[in-house]
């Protein structure tokens, strides 16, 4: 009778220590985030005596401060969402969706996608899990589209850079695209175009067989996921910010006006098609979008560029090719690209 009591006491102690460590790390994260921009101003301006208004110095400051800020957001947000996902199992989603109206199911899937990590390396495995658990394909596609487009990192950064009006338009457009495309896919019989192994994919080990994970196990899983995702995307964040810093500091407005400026009626199409090969996540592309917007590119054109870069990319195409057969892969990319262009033209008309 005493052994179970000792185990339970040990688990409580481990949980308390883990909770205390999480609180300390949260305070450290908040301090680093708050001091980031101020620290670069002090380093470049006060310590090194550089002119912060000079174009080169401004570009350097833009690069380093945004890299640190984005990486901090990546670590913090992915870890927190990872903790939440340790309690999420595809079977629960399937049970919850059964009997619900179609648009309610699509809306919930899109919102769920917005709450998950933004990297396609994470959203596609969840997509596979939902399909394996019997969630309708149209609903899973709503999740797959919303996951990279709309997420907590994008919302925070968009609001900081563009204001809440543009952020609200972006979020509404991303969720609307996910729900609309998901509805289109529900009108078709798509199961035959999904690779057979997807329907036999195993359930995640954590929480399998009714096991209720402890806080220690959940933290370990979230830590491992954070390390894995960060290891795959950090270089692309640096590349994206570097491009943004270059645009921010060097490229003249006339360069963009000649290709995707307000005088070009096909600017949205150009921005979408140019964005697709430029693989990045939302955190990496937003600094580029901010620089383009500051150089005079229309709001809808910037939004189309962001969405094309985040939602449709060559690496995502390669990864999805392992899951979806050719006809469905082409249908997915074509539908999402067309939806992005429609959103861009509409936003340009409204703003």
Coordinates of C-alpha atoms in Angstrom, one line a residue:
X1 CA 0.0 0.0 0.0
X2 CA 2.9 2.4 0.6
X3 CA 4.5 2.0 -2.8
X4 CA 1.8 3.8 -4.7
X5 CA 1.9 6.6 -2.2
X6 CA 5.6 7.0 -2.7
X7 CA 5.2 7.1 -6.5
X8 CA 2.4 9.6 -6.2
X9 CA 4.5 11.8 -3.9
X10 CA 7.4 11.6 -6.3
X11 CA 5.2 12.6 -9.2
X12 CA 3.9 15.6 -7.3
X13 CA 7.4 16.7 -6.5
X14 CA 8.5 16.3 -10.1
X15 CA 5.4 18.3 -11.2
X16 CA 6.2 21.1 -8.7
X17 CA 9.8 21.3 -9.8
X18 CA 8.8 21.4 -13.5
X19 CA 6.2 24.1 -12.9
X20 CA 8.7 26.2 -11.0
X21 CA 11.3 25.8 -13.9
X22 CA 8.6 26.8 -16.4
X23 CA 7.8 29.9 -14.4
X24 CA 11.5 30.9 -14.3
X25 CA 12.0 30.3 -18.0
X26 CA 8.8 32.3 -18.8
X27 CA 10.2 35.3 -16.8
X28 CA 13.6 34.9 -18.6
X29 CA 11.9 34.8 -22.0
X30 CA 9.8 37.9 -21.2
X31 CA 12.9 39.8 -20.1
X32 CA 14.9 39.0 -23.2
X33 CA 12.0 39.9 -25.4
X34 CA 11.4 43.2 -23.6
X35 CA 15.1 44.2 -23.8
X36 CA 15.8 43.1 -27.4
X37 CA 15.2 46.3 -29.4
X38 CA 16.5 48.5 -26.6
X39 CA 19.6 46.4 -26.3
X40 CA 20.5 46.8 -30.0
X41 CA 20.0 50.5 -29.8
X42 CA 22.4 50.7 -26.8
X43 CA 24.9 48.4 -28.5
X44 CA 25.0 50.2 -31.9
X45 CA 24.2 53.7 -30.8
X46 CA 25.7 54.2 -27.4
X47 CA 28.5 51.7 -27.2
X48 CA 29.7 51.7 -30.8
X49 CA 28.7 55.3 -31.5
X50 CA 27.0 54.6 -34.8
X51 CA 24.3 56.8 -36.3
X52 CA 21.0 54.8 -36.0
X53 CA 19.4 56.8 -38.8
X54 CA 22.1 55.9 -41.3
X55 CA 20.8 53.4 -43.9
X56 CA 23.4 50.7 -43.3
X57 CA 23.2 50.9 -39.5
X58 CA 19.4 50.9 -39.7
X59 CA 19.5 47.8 -41.9
X60 CA 21.9 46.1 -39.5
X61 CA 19.8 47.0 -36.5
X62 CA 16.7 45.8 -38.4
X63 CA 18.4 42.4 -39.1
X64 CA 19.7 41.6 -35.6
X65 CA 16.7 42.9 -33.6
X66 CA 14.2 41.0 -35.8
X67 CA 16.2 37.8 -35.8
X68 CA 16.3 37.7 -32.1
X69 CA 12.7 38.7 -31.7
X70 CA 11.5 36.1 -34.2
X71 CA 13.6 33.3 -32.7
X72 CA 12.3 34.2 -29.2
X73 CA 8.7 34.1 -30.6
X74 CA 9.4 30.8 -32.3
X75 CA 10.7 29.2 -29.1
X76 CA 8.1 30.6 -26.8
X77 CA 5.0 30.0 -29.1
X78 CA 6.0 26.6 -30.4
X79 CA 6.7 25.4 -26.8
X80 CA 3.4 26.7 -25.5
X81 CA 1.3 25.4 -28.4
X82 CA 3.3 22.1 -28.1
X83 CA 2.1 21.8 -24.5
X84 CA -1.5 22.3 -25.6
X85 CA -1.1 19.7 -28.4
X86 CA 0.1 17.0 -26.0
X87 CA -3.5 16.7 -24.8
X88 CA -5.0 16.8 -28.4
X89 CA -5.7 13.4 -30.0
X90 CA -7.2 13.0 -33.5
X91 CA -9.9 10.6 -32.3
X92 CA -11.2 13.3 -29.9
X93 CA -11.5 15.7 -32.8
X94 CA -13.3 13.2 -34.9
X95 CA -15.8 12.4 -32.1
X96 CA -16.3 16.1 -31.5
X97 CA -17.0 16.9 -35.2
X98 CA -19.5 14.0 -35.7
X99 CA -23.0 15.4 -36.2
X100 CA -21.8 19.0 -36.5
X101 CA -22.9 21.3 -39.4
X102 CA -20.4 21.4 -42.2
X103 CA -19.4 25.0 -41.9
X104 CA -19.1 24.8 -38.1
X105 CA -16.7 21.8 -38.6
X106 CA -14.7 23.7 -41.2
X107 CA -14.6 26.8 -39.0
X108 CA -13.4 24.8 -36.0
X109 CA -10.8 23.1 -38.1
X110 CA -9.5 26.4 -39.4
X111 CA -9.4 27.9 -35.9
X112 CA -7.6 24.8 -34.7
X113 CA -5.1 25.3 -37.5
X114 CA -4.6 28.9 -36.4
X115 CA -3.7 27.7 -32.9
X116 CA -1.0 25.2 -34.0
X117 CA 2.6 25.9 -34.9
X118 CA 3.0 27.6 -38.2
X119 CA 5.6 25.3 -39.8
X120 CA 4.3 22.9 -42.4
X121 CA 6.7 20.3 -41.0
X122 CA 4.3 20.3 -38.0
X123 CA 0.9 20.8 -39.6
X124 CA 1.3 18.1 -42.2
X125 CA 1.9 15.3 -39.6
X126 CA -1.3 16.5 -37.8
X127 CA -3.1 16.5 -41.1
X128 CA -2.0 12.8 -41.6
X129 CA -3.2 12.0 -38.1
X130 CA -6.7 13.6 -38.7
X131 CA -7.1 11.7 -42.0
X132 CA -6.0 8.4 -40.2
X133 CA -8.6 9.1 -37.5
X134 CA -11.4 9.5 -40.0
X135 CA -11.8 13.2 -40.1
X136 CA -13.3 14.3 -43.5
X137 CA -10.7 15.4 -46.0
X138 CA -12.3 18.7 -46.6
X139 CA -12.2 19.5 -42.9
X140 CA -8.5 18.4 -42.7
X141 CA -7.6 20.6 -45.7
X142 CA -9.2 23.6 -43.8
X143 CA -6.8 22.9 -41.0
X144 CA -3.9 22.4 -43.3
X145 CA -4.5 25.7 -45.1
X146 CA -5.1 27.8 -41.9
X147 CA -2.1 26.3 -40.0
X148 CA 0.7 28.1 -41.8
X149 CA -1.4 31.1 -42.8
X150 CA -2.8 32.2 -39.4
X151 CA -1.0 31.6 -36.2
X152 CA -0.2 33.4 -32.9
X153 CA 3.2 34.5 -34.1
X154 CA 1.8 36.1 -37.3
X155 CA -0.9 37.9 -35.4
X156 CA 1.4 39.4 -32.8
X157 CA 4.0 40.5 -35.4
X158 CA 1.4 41.7 -37.9
X159 CA -0.3 43.8 -35.2
X160 CA 3.1 45.3 -34.2
X161 CA 4.1 46.1 -37.8
X162 CA 0.9 46.9 -39.6
X163 CA -1.7 47.7 -37.0
X164 CA -4.8 45.8 -36.0
X165 CA -6.9 46.9 -39.1
X166 CA -4.6 45.1 -41.5
X167 CA -4.0 42.2 -39.0
X168 CA -7.8 41.7 -38.8
X169 CA -8.1 41.7 -42.5
X170 CA -5.3 39.2 -42.8
X171 CA -6.7 36.8 -40.2
X172 CA -10.2 37.0 -41.6
X173 CA -8.9 36.4 -45.2
X174 CA -6.8 33.4 -44.0
X175 CA -9.6 31.8 -42.1
X176 CA -12.0 32.5 -44.9
X177 CA -9.7 31.0 -47.5
X178 CA -9.3 27.9 -45.3
X179 CA -13.0 27.4 -44.8
X180 CA -13.9 28.2 -48.5
X181 CA -11.3 25.9 -49.9
X182 CA -12.3 23.2 -47.4
X183 CA -15.9 23.5 -48.5
X184 CA -14.9 23.1 -52.2
X185 CA -13.0 20.0 -51.3
X186 CA -16.0 18.5 -49.5
X187 CA -17.9 18.6 -52.8
X188 CA -15.5 16.1 -54.3
X189 CA -14.5 12.5 -53.7
X190 CA -10.8 12.8 -52.9
X191 CA -10.0 9.7 -50.9
X192 CA -8.6 7.8 -53.9
X193 CA -5.9 10.6 -54.3
X194 CA -4.4 10.2 -50.9
X195 CA -1.6 7.8 -50.4
X196 CA -2.6 4.5 -48.8
X197 CA -0.2 4.7 -45.9
X198 CA -1.9 7.9 -44.6
X199 CA -5.0 5.9 -43.6
X200 CA -2.9 3.5 -41.6
X201 CA -0.8 6.2 -39.8
X202 CA -0.4 5.4 -36.1
X203 CA -1.6 7.6 -33.3
X204 CA 1.0 9.7 -31.4
X205 CA 2.7 7.7 -28.7
X206 CA 2.0 10.3 -26.0
X207 CA -1.5 9.7 -24.7
X208 CA -1.9 6.4 -26.5
X209 CA -3.9 3.5 -24.8
X210 CA -5.7 6.0 -22.6
X211 CA -2.5 7.1 -20.9
X212 CA -2.8 10.6 -19.3
X213 CA 0.6 12.3 -19.7
X214 CA 2.0 14.0 -16.7
X215 CA 3.3 17.6 -16.8
X216 CA 6.9 16.3 -16.9
X217 CA 6.0 14.2 -20.0
X218 CA 4.2 17.0 -21.7
X219 CA 7.1 19.4 -21.1
X220 CA 9.5 16.9 -22.5
X221 CA 7.4 16.4 -25.6
X222 CA 6.9 20.1 -26.1
X223 CA 10.7 20.6 -25.7
X224 CA 11.5 18.0 -28.3
X225 CA 9.0 19.4 -30.7
X226 CA 10.4 22.9 -30.2
X227 CA 13.9 21.7 -30.8
X228 CA 12.9 19.8 -34.0
X229 CA 10.8 22.6 -35.5
X230 CA 13.3 25.3 -34.6
X231 CA 16.1 23.2 -36.1
X232 CA 14.3 23.0 -39.4
X233 CA 13.2 26.7 -39.7
X234 CA 15.8 28.9 -38.0
X235 CA 18.0 29.2 -41.1
X236 CA 15.0 30.3 -43.1
X237 CA 14.1 32.9 -40.5
X238 CA 17.6 34.4 -40.9
X239 CA 17.4 34.3 -44.7
X240 CA 13.9 36.0 -44.6
X241 CA 15.0 38.7 -42.2
X242 CA 18.2 39.3 -44.2
X243 CA 16.1 39.8 -47.4
X244 CA 13.8 42.1 -45.4
X245 CA 16.8 44.1 -44.1
X246 CA 18.1 44.4 -47.7
X247 CA 14.8 45.6 -49.0
X248 CA 14.3 47.8 -46.0
X249 CA 17.6 49.5 -46.4
X250 CA 18.6 49.4 -50.1
X251 CA 15.9 48.6 -52.7
X252 CA 14.2 51.7 -54.1
X253 CA 10.5 52.1 -54.4
X254 CA 10.7 52.2 -58.2
X255 CA 12.0 48.7 -58.3
X256 CA 8.8 47.4 -56.8
X257 CA 6.6 49.8 -58.7
X258 CA 7.8 48.4 -62.0
X259 CA 6.8 44.8 -61.1
X260 CA 4.1 44.9 -58.5
X261 CA 3.3 48.6 -57.9
X262 CA -0.2 50.1 -58.0
X263 CA 0.0 50.9 -61.7
X264 CA 0.3 47.2 -62.6
X265 CA -3.1 45.6 -62.8
X266 CA -1.5 42.2 -62.4
X267 CA 0.5 43.1 -59.3
X268 CA -1.4 40.6 -57.1
X269 CA -0.7 37.8 -59.6
X270 CA 3.0 38.7 -59.8
X271 CA 3.3 38.9 -56.0
X272 CA 1.6 35.6 -55.5
X273 CA 3.7 33.8 -58.1
X274 CA 6.9 35.4 -56.9
X275 CA 6.1 34.4 -53.3
X276 CA 5.5 30.7 -54.0
X277 CA 9.1 29.8 -54.6
X278 CA 10.4 31.8 -51.7
X279 CA 9.9 29.3 -48.9
X280 CA 9.5 30.9 -45.5
X281 CA 7.2 30.8 -42.5
X282 CA 5.0 33.6 -41.3
X283 CA 7.7 34.9 -38.9
X284 CA 10.3 35.0 -41.7
X285 CA 8.2 36.7 -44.3
X286 CA 6.5 39.4 -42.3
X287 CA 9.7 41.5 -42.0
X288 CA 10.0 41.3 -45.8
X289 CA 6.3 42.3 -46.2
X290 CA 6.8 45.2 -43.8
X291 CA 9.7 46.5 -45.9
X292 CA 7.7 46.1 -49.1
X293 CA 4.7 47.9 -47.6
X294 CA 6.9 50.8 -46.5
X295 CA 8.2 51.1 -50.0
X296 CA 4.7 51.6 -51.4
X297 CA 3.4 48.2 -52.4
X298 CA -0.4 48.0 -52.0
X299 CA -1.8 46.3 -49.0
X300 CA -3.6 43.5 -50.9
X301 CA -0.5 42.9 -53.0
X302 CA 1.7 42.6 -49.9
X303 CA -0.9 40.2 -48.4
X304 CA -0.9 38.1 -51.5
X305 CA 2.9 37.9 -51.4
X306 CA 2.8 36.9 -47.7
X307 CA 0.2 34.2 -48.2
X308 CA 1.8 32.9 -51.4
X309 CA 5.1 32.6 -49.6
X310 CA 3.7 31.0 -46.4
X311 CA 0.9 28.8 -47.7
X312 CA 2.5 27.5 -51.0
X313 CA 6.1 26.7 -51.3
X314 CA 8.4 24.2 -53.1
X315 CA 9.4 22.4 -49.9
X316 CA 5.7 22.1 -48.9
X317 CA 5.0 20.7 -52.4
X318 CA 7.8 18.1 -52.0
X319 CA 6.5 17.1 -48.5
X320 CA 2.9 16.9 -49.6
X321 CA 3.8 14.9 -52.6
X322 CA 4.6 12.1 -50.2
X323 CA 1.1 12.3 -48.9
X324 CA -1.1 13.3 -51.8
X325 CA -1.2 12.0 -55.3
X326 CA -0.7 14.2 -58.3
X327 CA -4.3 15.3 -59.1
X328 CA -5.1 16.2 -55.6
X329 CA -1.8 18.0 -55.1
X330 CA -2.4 20.1 -58.2
X331 CA -6.0 20.8 -57.1
X332 CA -4.8 21.9 -53.6
X333 CA -2.1 24.2 -54.9
X334 CA -4.4 25.6 -57.7
X335 CA -7.3 26.3 -55.4
X336 CA -5.2 28.0 -52.7
X337 CA -3.3 30.1 -55.2
X338 CA -6.5 31.3 -56.9
X339 CA -8.0 32.1 -53.5
X340 CA -4.9 34.1 -52.5
X341 CA -5.2 36.2 -55.7
X342 CA -8.9 36.8 -55.1
X343 CA -8.1 38.0 -51.6
X344 CA -5.3 40.3 -52.9
X345 CA -7.5 42.0 -55.4
X346 CA -10.4 42.4 -52.9
X347 CA -8.2 43.9 -50.2
X348 CA -6.7 46.3 -52.7
X349 CA -10.2 47.4 -53.6
X350 CA -11.2 47.9 -50.0
X351 CA -8.0 49.5 -48.7

